[in-house]
């Protein structure tokens, strides 16, 4: 039985994701276009809300764009795209001023003669104080301000509790001519019904995929949805092997993972072993302020060497009033769990934090498919290279949201591709599941073997073991997807498993250690692979994950 043609909702621009990237783009588009912003749960429940540290921007008179760019390039280990870096750092001050005008309450300086200026802190990888912040809850204040402005805007429709299932493209409908995006199938979680949304332009602002790991600082929605949907639609992805592990997440088995901002180390906090010995200087001359990949590997090394569950972060040597003033939320959260950071070290471990790779885009946020944009963590713009520097993430959201909005405005002004009748979602051949345990089991298995085999330290053997397991899971998930009505957990699991394979294939292809990708089989960086992104391109004529198109090429251990 074929359902009749039918579109439930129609917009000029459909933005999938309601974090800093999605909401910023919406606010820049909605004066002249009909815009919808869609979120999987409540609008605020994404990674932006939980970002603590701040947004990097040059405001100090001793700092410069050249210095910010140089630090970003150094952290990215030779894989950044210089044009993306330059565009981002030079646009940062205006992005901060735009947020201030919207009402974000950034912390200001109070010193004599400097009152009113932004208070700047410093984080790992930065050579100057350049992190603008709102106490230690910058993401929360940015997100709540953007949501408030979006709710006030008559041109923005807010669709909460909606999860995108797949993109609708001309190619998928068998239309002649160039492929372009036409909309999306979306699960309305309030009714468990899949609706059809038509849009002339679709913007992916869905965030990253750190939920693919057992331990992560991210909220539950970070399941790689945008990356997976774009891949299935025909977009290339790049640098998926570079998954960032934040060095300091509170180690507390009784509670959900809680990020301990890098800004603590910027203000003098020290990493130490259980006996109080400091160790970071043995791994990098920058010590506790080394880039995140170095710090995370150092902690992982010490935990394995000593057989300990965690290391410790100590800022108790700073005045108690200073700690409470600068880190009120972290202090309160730790205190609620029995740790007084004004008096004692707190236990920390690394956890999956940020996806540096993603959907390949240009500097306007355009993907390989006409009308489809990707901005924020879902995209690979070339800004981060092999490792994201602290507090460049929210900045990227703001800069590329502005660039994408400008490009969308220009394209809508020059041409108005007509929307067409889209087919309704066909679930006439499926039934309700009586085996939900399959989804639960596969979810747990996926995240466990990704942590064990594709984590901070990798090897070719571990990666091949993970690849064989993910292929089995993908086959099971596909079978389940074809026979049962979908729900939120199945949609996320399907996306996570696909993204997991993209990560594994990319990691196997990079025969060196660089940035966030460290493998025991190739422990040194290969200088011939600088500026070599790992590109994967789907072959839409074949089922399953097609062969990769990979820039890096080197011999594997034991090859002749």
mmCIF file of N, CA, C and O in Angstrom, residues 18-21 23-24 43-56 96 99 102-107 121 123 131-148 219 258-259 261 263 292 326 329-330 353 388 391 393-395 397-398:
data_model
loop_
_atom_site.group_PDB
_atom_site.id
_atom_site.type_symbol
_atom_site.label_atom_id
_atom_site.label_comp_id
_atom_site.label_asym_id
_atom_site.label_seq_id
_atom_site.Cartn_x
_atom_site.Cartn_y
_atom_site.Cartn_z
ATOM 1 N N UNK A 18 19.065 22.909 17.812
ATOM 2 C CA UNK A 18 18.694 24.159 18.484
ATOM 3 C C UNK A 18 19.765 24.660 19.436
ATOM 4 O O UNK A 18 19.469 25.289 20.451
ATOM 5 N N UNK A 19 21.036 24.390 19.105
ATOM 6 C CA UNK A 19 22.137 24.940 19.895
ATOM 7 C C UNK A 19 22.567 26.294 19.361
ATOM 8 O O UNK A 19 21.821 26.967 18.637
ATOM 9 N N UNK A 20 23.781 26.674 19.682
ATOM 10 C CA UNK A 20 24.278 27.996 19.275
ATOM 11 C C UNK A 20 24.283 28.163 17.770
ATOM 12 O O UNK A 20 23.950 29.237 17.243
ATOM 13 N N UNK A 21 24.655 27.116 17.034
ATOM 14 C CA UNK A 21 24.711 27.214 15.576
ATOM 15 C C UNK A 21 23.311 27.376 14.994
ATOM 16 O O UNK A 21 23.045 28.289 14.200
ATOM 17 N N UNK A 23 20.306 28.170 16.383
ATOM 18 C CA UNK A 23 19.551 29.355 16.786
ATOM 19 C C UNK A 23 20.161 30.635 16.226
ATOM 20 O O UNK A 23 19.437 31.567 15.845
ATOM 21 N N UNK A 24 21.487 30.707 16.161
ATOM 22 C CA UNK A 24 22.130 31.887 15.577
ATOM 23 C C UNK A 24 21.746 32.029 14.112
ATOM 24 O O UNK A 24 21.433 33.131 13.643
ATOM 25 N N UNK A 43 14.280 22.691 23.796
ATOM 26 C CA UNK A 43 15.203 23.476 22.976
ATOM 27 C C UNK A 43 16.604 23.544 23.569
ATOM 28 O O UNK A 43 17.599 23.507 22.843
ATOM 29 N N UNK A 44 16.709 23.646 24.867
ATOM 30 C CA UNK A 44 18.015 23.872 25.484
ATOM 31 C C UNK A 44 18.835 22.604 25.629
ATOM 32 O O UNK A 44 20.036 22.672 25.927
ATOM 33 N N UNK A 45 18.255 21.433 25.410
ATOM 34 C CA UNK A 45 18.936 20.196 25.782
ATOM 35 C C UNK A 45 19.927 19.743 24.708
ATOM 36 O O UNK A 45 19.721 18.769 23.993
ATOM 37 N N UNK A 46 21.017 20.489 24.589
ATOM 38 C CA UNK A 46 22.091 20.143 23.673
ATOM 39 C C UNK A 46 23.417 20.521 24.282
ATOM 40 O O UNK A 46 23.501 20.995 25.421
ATOM 41 N N UNK A 47 24.491 20.339 23.527
ATOM 42 C CA UNK A 47 25.824 20.563 24.078
ATOM 43 C C UNK A 47 26.087 22.027 24.419
ATOM 44 O O UNK A 47 26.827 22.318 25.355
ATOM 45 N N UNK A 48 25.488 22.964 23.668
ATOM 46 C CA UNK A 48 25.734 24.377 23.956
ATOM 47 C C UNK A 48 25.401 24.713 25.398
ATOM 48 O O UNK A 48 26.169 25.387 26.092
ATOM 49 N N UNK A 49 24.274 24.249 25.878
ATOM 50 C CA UNK A 49 23.802 24.583 27.224
ATOM 51 C C UNK A 49 24.819 24.180 28.287
ATOM 52 O O UNK A 49 24.945 24.840 29.322
ATOM 53 N N UNK A 50 25.561 23.098 28.030
ATOM 54 C CA UNK A 50 26.472 22.564 29.048
ATOM 55 C C UNK A 50 27.907 23.048 28.886
ATOM 56 O O UNK A 50 28.774 22.671 29.684
ATOM 57 N N UNK A 51 28.175 23.878 27.878
ATOM 58 C CA UNK A 51 29.531 24.398 27.690
ATOM 59 C C UNK A 51 29.877 25.354 28.830
ATOM 60 O O UNK A 51 29.118 26.271 29.135
ATOM 61 N N UNK A 52 31.020 25.152 29.448
ATOM 62 C CA UNK A 52 31.368 25.939 30.634
ATOM 63 C C UNK A 52 32.362 27.054 30.329
ATOM 64 O O UNK A 52 32.182 28.194 30.729
ATOM 65 N N UNK A 53 33.441 26.707 29.613
ATOM 66 C CA UNK A 53 34.596 27.597 29.556
ATOM 67 C C UNK A 53 34.323 28.960 28.970
ATOM 68 O O UNK A 53 34.435 29.975 29.656
ATOM 69 N N UNK A 54 33.988 29.043 27.687
ATOM 70 C CA UNK A 54 33.751 30.339 27.082
ATOM 71 C C UNK A 54 33.939 30.320 25.586
ATOM 72 O O UNK A 54 33.855 29.275 24.939
ATOM 73 N N UNK A 55 34.219 31.497 25.031
ATOM 74 C CA UNK A 55 34.370 31.688 23.587
ATOM 75 C C UNK A 55 35.659 32.463 23.365
ATOM 76 O O UNK A 55 35.842 33.555 23.908
ATOM 77 N N UNK A 56 36.546 31.913 22.554
ATOM 78 C CA UNK A 56 37.839 32.575 22.353
ATOM 79 C C UNK A 56 37.698 33.715 21.350
ATOM 80 O O UNK A 56 37.083 33.568 20.294
ATOM 81 N N UNK A 96 31.166 38.111 19.449
ATOM 82 C CA UNK A 96 30.965 38.382 20.872
ATOM 83 C C UNK A 96 30.093 39.619 21.055
ATOM 84 O O UNK A 96 29.168 39.640 21.888
ATOM 85 N N UNK A 99 26.446 38.774 20.391
ATOM 86 C CA UNK A 99 25.824 38.089 21.520
ATOM 87 C C UNK A 99 25.557 39.058 22.667
ATOM 88 O O UNK A 99 24.503 38.985 23.330
ATOM 89 N N UNK A 102 22.478 40.922 22.058
ATOM 90 C CA UNK A 102 21.288 40.099 22.284
ATOM 91 C C UNK A 102 20.972 39.942 23.760
ATOM 92 O O UNK A 102 19.853 39.562 24.123
ATOM 93 N N UNK A 103 21.983 40.199 24.624
ATOM 94 C CA UNK A 103 21.738 40.139 26.063
ATOM 95 C C UNK A 103 22.522 39.094 26.831
ATOM 96 O O UNK A 103 22.239 38.863 28.014
ATOM 97 N N UNK A 104 23.508 38.446 26.199
ATOM 98 C CA UNK A 104 24.310 37.455 26.940
ATOM 99 C C UNK A 104 25.131 38.184 28.010
ATOM 100 O O UNK A 104 25.882 39.110 27.698
ATOM 101 N N UNK A 105 25.017 37.788 29.265
ATOM 102 C CA UNK A 105 25.682 38.509 30.368
ATOM 103 C C UNK A 105 27.126 38.073 30.584
ATOM 104 O O UNK A 105 27.465 37.444 31.599
ATOM 105 N N UNK A 106 27.990 38.423 29.667
ATOM 106 C CA UNK A 106 29.396 38.053 29.822
ATOM 107 C C UNK A 106 29.993 38.729 31.055
ATOM 108 O O UNK A 106 29.645 39.858 31.401
ATOM 109 N N UNK A 107 30.916 38.017 31.706
ATOM 110 C CA UNK A 107 31.610 38.556 32.873
ATOM 111 C C UNK A 107 32.498 39.719 32.461
ATOM 112 O O UNK A 107 33.225 39.637 31.465
ATOM 113 N N UNK A 121 39.819 34.856 30.377
ATOM 114 C CA UNK A 121 40.574 33.800 31.040
ATOM 115 C C UNK A 121 41.388 33.061 29.983
ATOM 116 O O UNK A 121 41.322 33.375 28.792
ATOM 117 N N UNK A 123 42.920 29.146 28.577
ATOM 118 C CA UNK A 123 42.742 27.702 28.602
ATOM 119 C C UNK A 123 43.877 27.033 27.838
ATOM 120 O O UNK A 123 44.726 27.705 27.233
ATOM 121 N N UNK A 131 39.717 34.107 26.409
ATOM 122 C CA UNK A 131 38.461 33.375 26.517
ATOM 123 C C UNK A 131 37.430 34.242 27.224
ATOM 124 O O UNK A 131 37.506 34.479 28.436
ATOM 125 N N UNK A 132 36.467 34.753 26.459
ATOM 126 C CA UNK A 132 35.352 35.526 26.997
ATOM 127 C C UNK A 132 34.364 34.540 27.608
ATOM 128 O O UNK A 132 34.069 33.491 27.022
ATOM 129 N N UNK A 133 33.818 34.862 28.767
ATOM 130 C CA UNK A 133 32.993 33.877 29.456
ATOM 131 C C UNK A 133 31.910 34.566 30.283
ATOM 132 O O UNK A 133 31.986 35.769 30.574
ATOM 133 N N UNK A 134 30.918 33.786 30.654
ATOM 134 C CA UNK A 134 29.896 34.212 31.600
ATOM 135 C C UNK A 134 30.051 33.322 32.827
ATOM 136 O O UNK A 134 29.489 32.218 32.884
ATOM 137 N N UNK A 135 30.870 33.779 33.780
ATOM 138 C CA UNK A 135 31.284 32.963 34.931
ATOM 139 C C UNK A 135 31.767 31.607 34.412
ATOM 140 O O UNK A 135 32.603 31.569 33.509
ATOM 141 N N UNK A 136 31.226 30.483 34.937
ATOM 142 C CA UNK A 136 31.611 29.165 34.434
ATOM 143 C C UNK A 136 30.416 28.458 33.811
ATOM 144 O O UNK A 136 30.333 27.232 33.808
ATOM 145 N N UNK A 137 29.491 29.236 33.253
ATOM 146 C CA UNK A 137 28.306 28.665 32.611
ATOM 147 C C UNK A 137 28.002 29.429 31.330
ATOM 148 O O UNK A 137 26.862 29.816 31.061
ATOM 149 N N UNK A 138 29.025 29.635 30.517
ATOM 150 C CA UNK A 138 28.866 30.431 29.304
ATOM 151 C C UNK A 138 27.828 29.837 28.373
ATOM 152 O O UNK A 138 26.968 30.546 27.841
ATOM 153 N N UNK A 139 27.900 28.524 28.157
ATOM 154 C CA UNK A 139 26.952 27.890 27.251
ATOM 155 C C UNK A 139 25.521 28.064 27.697
ATOM 156 O O UNK A 139 24.628 28.323 26.876
ATOM 157 N N UNK A 140 25.284 27.927 28.983
ATOM 158 C CA UNK A 140 23.919 28.096 29.502
ATOM 159 C C UNK A 140 23.400 29.485 29.215
ATOM 160 O O UNK A 140 22.257 29.661 28.759
ATOM 161 N N UNK A 141 24.226 30.523 29.453
ATOM 162 C CA UNK A 141 23.762 31.891 29.245
ATOM 163 C C UNK A 141 23.608 32.212 27.758
ATOM 164 O O UNK A 141 22.688 32.934 27.368
ATOM 165 N N UNK A 142 24.495 31.676 26.923
ATOM 166 C CA UNK A 142 24.337 31.866 25.474
ATOM 167 C C UNK A 142 23.060 31.192 24.987
ATOM 168 O O UNK A 142 22.258 31.783 24.263
ATOM 169 N N UNK A 143 22.856 29.947 25.397
ATOM 170 C CA UNK A 143 21.694 29.191 24.924
ATOM 171 C C UNK A 143 20.379 29.803 25.390
ATOM 172 O O UNK A 143 19.443 29.965 24.597
ATOM 173 N N UNK A 144 20.288 30.151 26.652
ATOM 174 C CA UNK A 144 19.023 30.702 27.146
ATOM 175 C C UNK A 144 18.724 32.062 26.515
ATOM 176 O O UNK A 144 17.561 32.385 26.249
ATOM 177 N N UNK A 145 19.761 32.835 26.236
ATOM 178 C CA UNK A 145 19.550 34.131 25.573
ATOM 179 C C UNK A 145 19.069 33.920 24.143
ATOM 180 O O UNK A 145 18.113 34.579 23.687
ATOM 181 N N UNK A 146 19.702 33.013 23.402
ATOM 182 C CA UNK A 146 19.280 32.751 22.031
ATOM 183 C C UNK A 146 17.869 32.188 21.974
ATOM 184 O O UNK A 146 17.067 32.554 21.093
ATOM 185 N N UNK A 147 17.535 31.316 22.908
ATOM 186 C CA UNK A 147 16.169 30.770 22.946
ATOM 187 C C UNK A 147 15.157 31.887 23.195
ATOM 188 O O UNK A 147 14.103 31.959 22.541
ATOM 189 N N UNK A 148 15.467 32.772 24.135
ATOM 190 C CA UNK A 148 14.555 33.879 24.436
ATOM 191 C C UNK A 148 14.328 34.758 23.211
ATOM 192 O O UNK A 148 13.185 35.154 22.902
ATOM 193 N N UNK A 219 25.487 15.524 26.546
ATOM 194 C CA UNK A 219 24.143 15.056 26.874
ATOM 195 C C UNK A 219 23.740 13.910 25.948
ATOM 196 O O UNK A 219 24.413 13.621 24.947
ATOM 197 N N UNK A 258 30.106 14.957 34.623
ATOM 198 C CA UNK A 258 30.043 16.411 34.771
ATOM 199 C C UNK A 258 31.394 16.989 34.386
ATOM 200 O O UNK A 258 32.433 16.639 34.957
ATOM 201 N N UNK A 259 31.378 17.885 33.414
ATOM 202 C CA UNK A 259 32.608 18.470 32.898
ATOM 203 C C UNK A 259 33.226 19.429 33.915
ATOM 204 O O UNK A 259 32.527 20.223 34.540
ATOM 205 N N UNK A 261 35.664 22.413 33.781
ATOM 206 C CA UNK A 261 36.170 23.308 32.742
ATOM 207 C C UNK A 261 37.688 23.416 32.729
ATOM 208 O O UNK A 261 38.352 23.439 33.776
ATOM 209 N N UNK A 263 39.114 25.988 32.127
ATOM 210 C CA UNK A 263 39.434 27.290 32.715
ATOM 211 C C UNK A 263 40.014 27.151 34.127
ATOM 212 O O UNK A 263 40.747 28.032 34.585
ATOM 213 N N UNK A 292 44.461 19.587 24.666
ATOM 214 C CA UNK A 292 43.659 18.529 25.275
ATOM 215 C C UNK A 292 44.113 17.124 24.904
ATOM 216 O O UNK A 292 44.039 16.212 25.729
ATOM 217 N N UNK A 326 34.691 32.682 40.542
ATOM 218 C CA UNK A 326 34.983 32.356 39.153
ATOM 219 C C UNK A 326 34.329 31.052 38.690
ATOM 220 O O UNK A 326 34.055 30.893 37.500
ATOM 221 N N UNK A 329 29.251 27.432 39.566
ATOM 222 C CA UNK A 329 28.458 26.243 39.236
ATOM 223 C C UNK A 329 29.245 24.965 39.457
ATOM 224 O O UNK A 329 28.712 23.972 39.963
ATOM 225 N N UNK A 330 30.526 24.968 39.055
ATOM 226 C CA UNK A 330 31.362 23.790 39.287
ATOM 227 C C UNK A 330 31.529 23.562 40.788
ATOM 228 O O UNK A 330 31.422 22.425 41.270
ATOM 229 N N UNK A 353 34.296 13.967 24.176
ATOM 230 C CA UNK A 353 33.820 15.337 24.346
ATOM 231 C C UNK A 353 33.420 16.031 23.050
ATOM 232 O O UNK A 353 32.427 16.755 23.023
ATOM 233 N N UNK A 388 40.680 20.085 18.345
ATOM 234 C CA UNK A 388 40.071 21.396 18.589
ATOM 235 C C UNK A 388 40.712 22.072 19.795
ATOM 236 O O UNK A 388 40.824 21.473 20.864
ATOM 237 N N UNK A 391 37.599 26.347 23.573
ATOM 238 C CA UNK A 391 36.760 27.532 23.382
ATOM 239 C C UNK A 391 36.715 28.045 21.943
ATOM 240 O O UNK A 391 36.266 29.152 21.693
ATOM 241 N N UNK A 393 34.907 26.118 19.885
ATOM 242 C CA UNK A 393 33.731 25.397 19.390
ATOM 243 C C UNK A 393 32.503 26.309 19.277
ATOM 244 O O UNK A 393 31.868 26.378 18.215
ATOM 245 N N UNK A 394 32.136 26.992 20.361
ATOM 246 C CA UNK A 394 31.015 27.924 20.258
ATOM 247 C C UNK A 394 31.322 29.017 19.240
ATOM 248 O O UNK A 394 30.425 29.493 18.532
ATOM 249 N N UNK A 395 32.588 29.398 19.160
ATOM 250 C CA UNK A 395 32.982 30.406 18.181
ATOM 251 C C UNK A 395 32.688 29.931 16.764
ATOM 252 O O UNK A 395 32.148 30.675 15.941
ATOM 253 N N UNK A 397 30.459 27.828 15.807
ATOM 254 C CA UNK A 397 29.007 27.871 15.615
ATOM 255 C C UNK A 397 28.552 29.260 15.170
ATOM 256 O O UNK A 397 27.756 29.406 14.230
ATOM 257 N N UNK A 398 29.044 30.274 15.846
ATOM 258 C CA UNK A 398 28.610 31.645 15.570
ATOM 259 C C UNK A 398 29.100 32.127 14.208
ATOM 260 O O UNK A 398 28.348 32.735 13.440
#
